[in-house]
Short mmCIF file of N, CA and C in Angstrom, two decimals:
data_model
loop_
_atom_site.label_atom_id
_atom_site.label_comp_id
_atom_site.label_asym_id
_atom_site.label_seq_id
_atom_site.Cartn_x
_atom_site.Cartn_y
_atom_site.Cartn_z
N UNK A 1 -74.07 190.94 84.10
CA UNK A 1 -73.22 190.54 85.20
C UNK A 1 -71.78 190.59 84.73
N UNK A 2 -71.20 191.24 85.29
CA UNK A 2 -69.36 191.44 85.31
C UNK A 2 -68.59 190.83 86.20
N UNK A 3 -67.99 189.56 85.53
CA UNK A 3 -66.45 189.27 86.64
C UNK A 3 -65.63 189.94 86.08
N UNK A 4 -64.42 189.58 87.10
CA UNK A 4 -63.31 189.92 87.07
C UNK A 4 -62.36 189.54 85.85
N UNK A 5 -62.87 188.58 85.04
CA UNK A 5 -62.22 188.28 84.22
C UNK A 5 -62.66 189.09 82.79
N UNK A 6 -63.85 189.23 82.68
CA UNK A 6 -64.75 189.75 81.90
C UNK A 6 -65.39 191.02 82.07
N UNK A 7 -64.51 192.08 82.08
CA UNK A 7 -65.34 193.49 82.79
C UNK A 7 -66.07 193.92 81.25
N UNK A 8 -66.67 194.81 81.77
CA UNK A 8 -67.87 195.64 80.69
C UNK A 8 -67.98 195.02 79.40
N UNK A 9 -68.74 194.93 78.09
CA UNK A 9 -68.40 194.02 77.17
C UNK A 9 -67.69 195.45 76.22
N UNK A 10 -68.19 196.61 76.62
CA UNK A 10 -67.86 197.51 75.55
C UNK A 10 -66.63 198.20 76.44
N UNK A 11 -65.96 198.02 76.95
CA UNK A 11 -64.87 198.33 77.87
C UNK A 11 -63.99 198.65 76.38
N UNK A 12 -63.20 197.55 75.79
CA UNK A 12 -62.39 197.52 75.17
C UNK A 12 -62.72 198.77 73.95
N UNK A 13 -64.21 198.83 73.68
CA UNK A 13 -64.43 199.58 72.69
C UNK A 13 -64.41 201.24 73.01
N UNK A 14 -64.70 201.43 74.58
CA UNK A 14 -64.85 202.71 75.15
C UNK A 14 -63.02 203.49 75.24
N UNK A 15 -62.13 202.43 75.54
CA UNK A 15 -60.92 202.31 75.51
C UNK A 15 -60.40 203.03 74.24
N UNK A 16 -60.49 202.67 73.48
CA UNK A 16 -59.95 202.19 72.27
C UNK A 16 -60.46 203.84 71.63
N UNK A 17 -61.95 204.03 71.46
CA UNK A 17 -62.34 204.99 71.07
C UNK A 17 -61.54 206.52 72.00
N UNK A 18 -61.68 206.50 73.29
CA UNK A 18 -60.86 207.33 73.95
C UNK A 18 -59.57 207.67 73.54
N UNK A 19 -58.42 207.04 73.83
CA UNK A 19 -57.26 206.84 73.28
C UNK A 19 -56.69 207.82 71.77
N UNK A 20 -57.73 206.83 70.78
CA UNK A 20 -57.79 207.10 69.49
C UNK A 20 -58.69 209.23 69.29
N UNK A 21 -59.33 209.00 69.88
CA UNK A 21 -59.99 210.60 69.85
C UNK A 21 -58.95 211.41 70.36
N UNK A 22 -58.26 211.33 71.81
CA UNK A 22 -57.17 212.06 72.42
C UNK A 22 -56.29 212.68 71.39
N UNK A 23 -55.18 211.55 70.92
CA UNK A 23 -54.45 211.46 69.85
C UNK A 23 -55.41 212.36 68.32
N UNK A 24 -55.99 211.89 67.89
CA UNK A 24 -56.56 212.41 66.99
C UNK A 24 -56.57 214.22 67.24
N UNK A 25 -57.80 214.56 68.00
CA UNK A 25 -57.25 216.06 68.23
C UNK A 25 -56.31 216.27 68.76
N UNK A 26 -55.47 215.83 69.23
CA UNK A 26 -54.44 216.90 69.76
C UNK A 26 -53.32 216.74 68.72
N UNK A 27 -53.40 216.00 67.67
CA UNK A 27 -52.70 215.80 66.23
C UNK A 27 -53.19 217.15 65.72
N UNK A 28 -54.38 217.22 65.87
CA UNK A 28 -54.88 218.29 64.87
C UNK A 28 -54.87 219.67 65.45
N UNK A 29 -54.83 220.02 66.20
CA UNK A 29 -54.27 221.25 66.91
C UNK A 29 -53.11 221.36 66.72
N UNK A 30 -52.15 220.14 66.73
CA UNK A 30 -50.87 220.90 66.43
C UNK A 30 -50.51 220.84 65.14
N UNK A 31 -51.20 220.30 64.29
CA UNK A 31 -50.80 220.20 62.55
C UNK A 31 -51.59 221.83 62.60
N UNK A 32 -52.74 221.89 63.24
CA UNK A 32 -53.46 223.55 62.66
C UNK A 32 -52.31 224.65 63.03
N UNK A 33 -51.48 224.43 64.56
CA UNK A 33 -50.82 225.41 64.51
C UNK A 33 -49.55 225.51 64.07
N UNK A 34 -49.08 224.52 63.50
CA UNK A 34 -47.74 224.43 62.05
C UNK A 34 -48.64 224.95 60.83
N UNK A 35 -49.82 224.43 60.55
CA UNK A 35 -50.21 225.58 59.13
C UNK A 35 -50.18 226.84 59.44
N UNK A 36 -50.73 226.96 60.68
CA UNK A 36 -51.24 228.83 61.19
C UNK A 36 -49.72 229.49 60.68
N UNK A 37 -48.73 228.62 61.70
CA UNK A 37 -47.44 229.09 61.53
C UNK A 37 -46.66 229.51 59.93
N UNK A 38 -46.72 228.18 59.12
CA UNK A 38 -46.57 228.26 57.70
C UNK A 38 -46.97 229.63 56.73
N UNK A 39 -48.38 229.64 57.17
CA UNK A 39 -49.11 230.90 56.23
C UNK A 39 -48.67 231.92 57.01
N UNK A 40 -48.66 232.02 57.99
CA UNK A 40 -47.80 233.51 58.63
C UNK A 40 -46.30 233.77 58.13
N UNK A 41 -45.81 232.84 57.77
CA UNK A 41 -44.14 232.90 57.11
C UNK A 41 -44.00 233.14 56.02
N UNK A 42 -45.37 232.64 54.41
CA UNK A 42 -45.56 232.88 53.52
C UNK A 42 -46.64 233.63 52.72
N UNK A 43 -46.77 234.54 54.27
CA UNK A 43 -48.17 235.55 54.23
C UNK A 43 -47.96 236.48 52.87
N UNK A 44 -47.16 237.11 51.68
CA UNK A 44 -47.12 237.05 50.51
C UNK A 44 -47.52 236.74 49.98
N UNK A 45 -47.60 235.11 49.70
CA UNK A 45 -47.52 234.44 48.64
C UNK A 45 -49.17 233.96 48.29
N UNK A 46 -49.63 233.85 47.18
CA UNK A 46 -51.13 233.58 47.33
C UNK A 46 -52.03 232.25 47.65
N UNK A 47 -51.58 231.29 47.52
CA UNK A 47 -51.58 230.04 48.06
C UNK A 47 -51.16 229.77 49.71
N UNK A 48 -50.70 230.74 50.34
CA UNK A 48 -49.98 230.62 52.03
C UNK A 48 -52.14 230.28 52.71
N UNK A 49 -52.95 230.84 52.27
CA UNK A 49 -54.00 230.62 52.73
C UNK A 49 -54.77 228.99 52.96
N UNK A 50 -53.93 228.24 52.24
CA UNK A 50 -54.33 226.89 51.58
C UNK A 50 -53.50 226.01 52.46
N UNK A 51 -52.16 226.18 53.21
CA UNK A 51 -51.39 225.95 54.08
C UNK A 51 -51.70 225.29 54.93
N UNK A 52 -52.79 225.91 55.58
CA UNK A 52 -53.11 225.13 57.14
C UNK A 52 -54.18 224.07 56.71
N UNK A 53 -54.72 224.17 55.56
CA UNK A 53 -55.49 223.09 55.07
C UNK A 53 -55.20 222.14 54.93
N UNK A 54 -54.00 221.87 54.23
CA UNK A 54 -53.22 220.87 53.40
C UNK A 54 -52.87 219.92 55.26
N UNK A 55 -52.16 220.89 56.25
CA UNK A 55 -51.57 220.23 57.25
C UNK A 55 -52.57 220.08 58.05
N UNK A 56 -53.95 220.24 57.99
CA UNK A 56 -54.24 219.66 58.85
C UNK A 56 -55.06 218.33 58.59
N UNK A 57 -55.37 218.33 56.99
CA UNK A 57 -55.28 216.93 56.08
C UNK A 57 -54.40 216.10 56.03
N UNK A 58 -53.46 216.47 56.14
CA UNK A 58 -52.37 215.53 56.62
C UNK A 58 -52.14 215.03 57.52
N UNK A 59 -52.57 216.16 58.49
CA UNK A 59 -52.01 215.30 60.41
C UNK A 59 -53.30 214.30 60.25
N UNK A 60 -54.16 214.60 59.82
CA UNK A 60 -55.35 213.48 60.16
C UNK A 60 -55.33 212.71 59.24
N UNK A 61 -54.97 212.62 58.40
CA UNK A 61 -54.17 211.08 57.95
C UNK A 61 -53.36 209.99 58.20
N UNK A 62 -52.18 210.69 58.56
CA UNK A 62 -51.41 209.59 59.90
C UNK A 62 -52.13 209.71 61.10
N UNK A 63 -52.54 210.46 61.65
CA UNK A 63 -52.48 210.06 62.95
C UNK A 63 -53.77 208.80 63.16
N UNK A 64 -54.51 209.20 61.75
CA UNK A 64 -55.87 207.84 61.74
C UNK A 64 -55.28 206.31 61.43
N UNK A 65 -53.93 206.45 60.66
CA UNK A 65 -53.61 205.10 60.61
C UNK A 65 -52.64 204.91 61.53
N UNK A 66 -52.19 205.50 62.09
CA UNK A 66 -50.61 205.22 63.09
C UNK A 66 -51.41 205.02 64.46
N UNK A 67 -52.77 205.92 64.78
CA UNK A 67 -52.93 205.88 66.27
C UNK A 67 -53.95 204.93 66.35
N UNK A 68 -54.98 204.37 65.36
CA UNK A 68 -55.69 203.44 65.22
C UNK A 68 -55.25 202.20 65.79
N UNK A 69 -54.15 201.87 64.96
CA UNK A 69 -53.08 200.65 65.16
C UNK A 69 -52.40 200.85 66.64
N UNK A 70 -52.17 201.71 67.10
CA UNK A 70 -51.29 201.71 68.15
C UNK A 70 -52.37 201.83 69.35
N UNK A 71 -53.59 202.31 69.38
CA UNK A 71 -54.65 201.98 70.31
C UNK A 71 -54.96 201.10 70.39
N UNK A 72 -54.99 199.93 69.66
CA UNK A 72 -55.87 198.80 69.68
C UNK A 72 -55.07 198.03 70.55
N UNK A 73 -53.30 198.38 70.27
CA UNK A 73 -52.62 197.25 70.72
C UNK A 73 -52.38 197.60 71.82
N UNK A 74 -52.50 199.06 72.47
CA UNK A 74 -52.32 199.95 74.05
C UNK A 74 -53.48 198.83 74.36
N UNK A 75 -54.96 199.22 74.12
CA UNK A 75 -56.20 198.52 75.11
C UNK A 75 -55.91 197.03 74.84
N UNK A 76 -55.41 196.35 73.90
CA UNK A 76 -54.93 194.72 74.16
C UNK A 76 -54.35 194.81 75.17
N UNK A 77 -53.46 195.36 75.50
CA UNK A 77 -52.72 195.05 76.55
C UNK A 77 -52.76 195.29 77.95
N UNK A 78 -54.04 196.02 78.15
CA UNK A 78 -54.66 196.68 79.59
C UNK A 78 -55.31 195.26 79.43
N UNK A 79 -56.47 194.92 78.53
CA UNK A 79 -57.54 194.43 78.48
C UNK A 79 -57.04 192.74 79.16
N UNK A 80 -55.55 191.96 78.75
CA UNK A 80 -55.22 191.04 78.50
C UNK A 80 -54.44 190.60 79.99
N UNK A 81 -54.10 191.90 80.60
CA UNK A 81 -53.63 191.98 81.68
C UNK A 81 -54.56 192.37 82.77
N UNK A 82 -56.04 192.70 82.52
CA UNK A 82 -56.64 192.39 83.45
C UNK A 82 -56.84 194.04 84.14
N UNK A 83 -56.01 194.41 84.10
CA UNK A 83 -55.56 196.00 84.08
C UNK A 83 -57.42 196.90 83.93
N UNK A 84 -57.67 198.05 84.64
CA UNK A 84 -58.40 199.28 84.52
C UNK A 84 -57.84 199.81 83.90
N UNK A 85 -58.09 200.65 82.56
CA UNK A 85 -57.74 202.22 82.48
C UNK A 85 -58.89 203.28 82.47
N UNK A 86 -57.92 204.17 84.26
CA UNK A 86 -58.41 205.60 84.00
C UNK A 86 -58.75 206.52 82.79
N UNK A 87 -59.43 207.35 83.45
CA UNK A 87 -60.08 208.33 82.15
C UNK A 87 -58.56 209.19 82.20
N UNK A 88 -57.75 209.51 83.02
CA UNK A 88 -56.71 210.36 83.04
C UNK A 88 -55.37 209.36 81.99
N UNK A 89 -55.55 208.01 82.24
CA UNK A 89 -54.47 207.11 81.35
C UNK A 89 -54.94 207.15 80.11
N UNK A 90 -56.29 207.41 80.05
CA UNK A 90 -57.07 207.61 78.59
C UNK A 90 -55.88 208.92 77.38
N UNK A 91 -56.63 209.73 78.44
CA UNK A 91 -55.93 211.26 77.97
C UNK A 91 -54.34 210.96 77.88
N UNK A 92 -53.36 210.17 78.83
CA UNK A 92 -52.11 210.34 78.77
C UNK A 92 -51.75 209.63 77.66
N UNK A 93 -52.65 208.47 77.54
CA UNK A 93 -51.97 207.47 76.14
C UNK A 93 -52.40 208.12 74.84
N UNK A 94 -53.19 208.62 74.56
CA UNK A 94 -53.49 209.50 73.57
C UNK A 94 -52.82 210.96 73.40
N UNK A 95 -52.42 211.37 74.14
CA UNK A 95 -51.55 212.63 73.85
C UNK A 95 -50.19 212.35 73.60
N UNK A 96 -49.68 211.31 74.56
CA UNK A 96 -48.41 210.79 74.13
C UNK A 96 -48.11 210.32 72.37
N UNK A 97 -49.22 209.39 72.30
CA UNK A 97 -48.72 209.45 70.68
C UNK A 97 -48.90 210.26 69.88
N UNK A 98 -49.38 211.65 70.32
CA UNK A 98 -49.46 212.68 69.30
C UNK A 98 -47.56 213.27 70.06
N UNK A 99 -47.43 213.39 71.17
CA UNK A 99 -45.91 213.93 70.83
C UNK A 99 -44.74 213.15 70.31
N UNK A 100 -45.43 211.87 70.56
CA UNK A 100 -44.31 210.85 69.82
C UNK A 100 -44.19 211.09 68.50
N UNK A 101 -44.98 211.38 68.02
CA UNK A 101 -45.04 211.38 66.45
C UNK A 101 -44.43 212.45 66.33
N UNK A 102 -44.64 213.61 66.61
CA UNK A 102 -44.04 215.35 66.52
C UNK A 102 -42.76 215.00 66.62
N UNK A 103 -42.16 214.09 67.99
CA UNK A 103 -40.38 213.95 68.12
C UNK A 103 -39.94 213.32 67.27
N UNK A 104 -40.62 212.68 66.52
CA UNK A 104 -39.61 211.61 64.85
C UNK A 104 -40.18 212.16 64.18
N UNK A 105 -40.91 213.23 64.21
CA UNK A 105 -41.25 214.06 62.73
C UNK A 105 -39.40 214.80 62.98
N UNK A 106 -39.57 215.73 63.92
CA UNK A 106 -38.77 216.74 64.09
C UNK A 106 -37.27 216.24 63.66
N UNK A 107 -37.15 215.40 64.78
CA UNK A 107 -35.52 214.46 65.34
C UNK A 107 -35.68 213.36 64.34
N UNK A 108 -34.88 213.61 63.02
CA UNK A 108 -35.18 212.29 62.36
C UNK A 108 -33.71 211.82 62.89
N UNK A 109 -33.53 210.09 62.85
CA UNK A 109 -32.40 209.67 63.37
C UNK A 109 -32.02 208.93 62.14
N UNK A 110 -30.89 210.03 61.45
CA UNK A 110 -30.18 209.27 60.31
C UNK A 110 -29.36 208.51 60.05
N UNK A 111 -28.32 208.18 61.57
CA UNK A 111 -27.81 206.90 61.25
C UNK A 111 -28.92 205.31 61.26
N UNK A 112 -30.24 205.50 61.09
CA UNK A 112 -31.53 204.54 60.66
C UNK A 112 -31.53 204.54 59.41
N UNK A 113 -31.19 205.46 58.92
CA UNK A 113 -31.84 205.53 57.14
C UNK A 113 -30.84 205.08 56.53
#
C-alpha cells in the first residue's frame, strides 16, 4: 500500500540508479569520442592506440564519484519534496551532469584558482 507521503519503497533506489546510469554513459561516449579524437591526432605515434583507453578509464572514474554524489542529493530532493520524477527528468538530470562536467573541464575559471 502507497500514500502520498510514502510512494514506492524502491522509488528512491529506481531514481537514483537512473540518473546515475544516464550520466555514466553519456560520460563515456564522450570520453570514447575525445580518445577516438586523440589517437586520430597522434595516429603516428605507437602508443596513440592506448588513448581512448586511458580516457575512457578516466571518464568513468569521475563521473562514478562526482555523479554518484550528485544523484543521491538530485533524488533527496524530489524524494523530500514529495515531487515525481519522470523517466524524461531521469534522462535530463543525468545528461546534464555529464555536460556540466565537459563545461569546467573545458572553461576552467581562473580567477578561482
Amino acid at each position: 500500500m502507497t500514500s502520498p507521503l510514502f510512494p514506492e519503497e524502491n522509488a528512491f533506489r529506481d531514481w537514483w540508479l537512473g540518473i546515475f546510469l544516464w550520466a555514466f554513459i553519456s560520460s563515456l561516449i564522450v570520453h570514447f569520442v575525445a580518445g577516438v579524437a586523440a589517437s586520430y591526432q597522434m595516429r603516428g605515434k605507437p602508443y596513440a592506440l592506448y588513448i581512448p583507453v586511458i580516457f575512457v578509464l578516466y571518464g568513468a572514474l569521475t563521473i562514478t564519484l562526482s555523479s554518484s554524489i550528485s544523484s543521491v542529493v538530485i533524488v533527496g530532493v524530489y524524494r523530500s519534496s514529495l515531487f515525481e520524477l519522470s523517466h524524461i527528468q531521469i534522462v535530463l538530470w543525468g545528461i546534464s551532469q555529464t555536460i556540466i562536467v565537459a563545461l569546467t573541464s573545458v572553461f576552467h575559471f581562473y580567477p578561482t584558482l
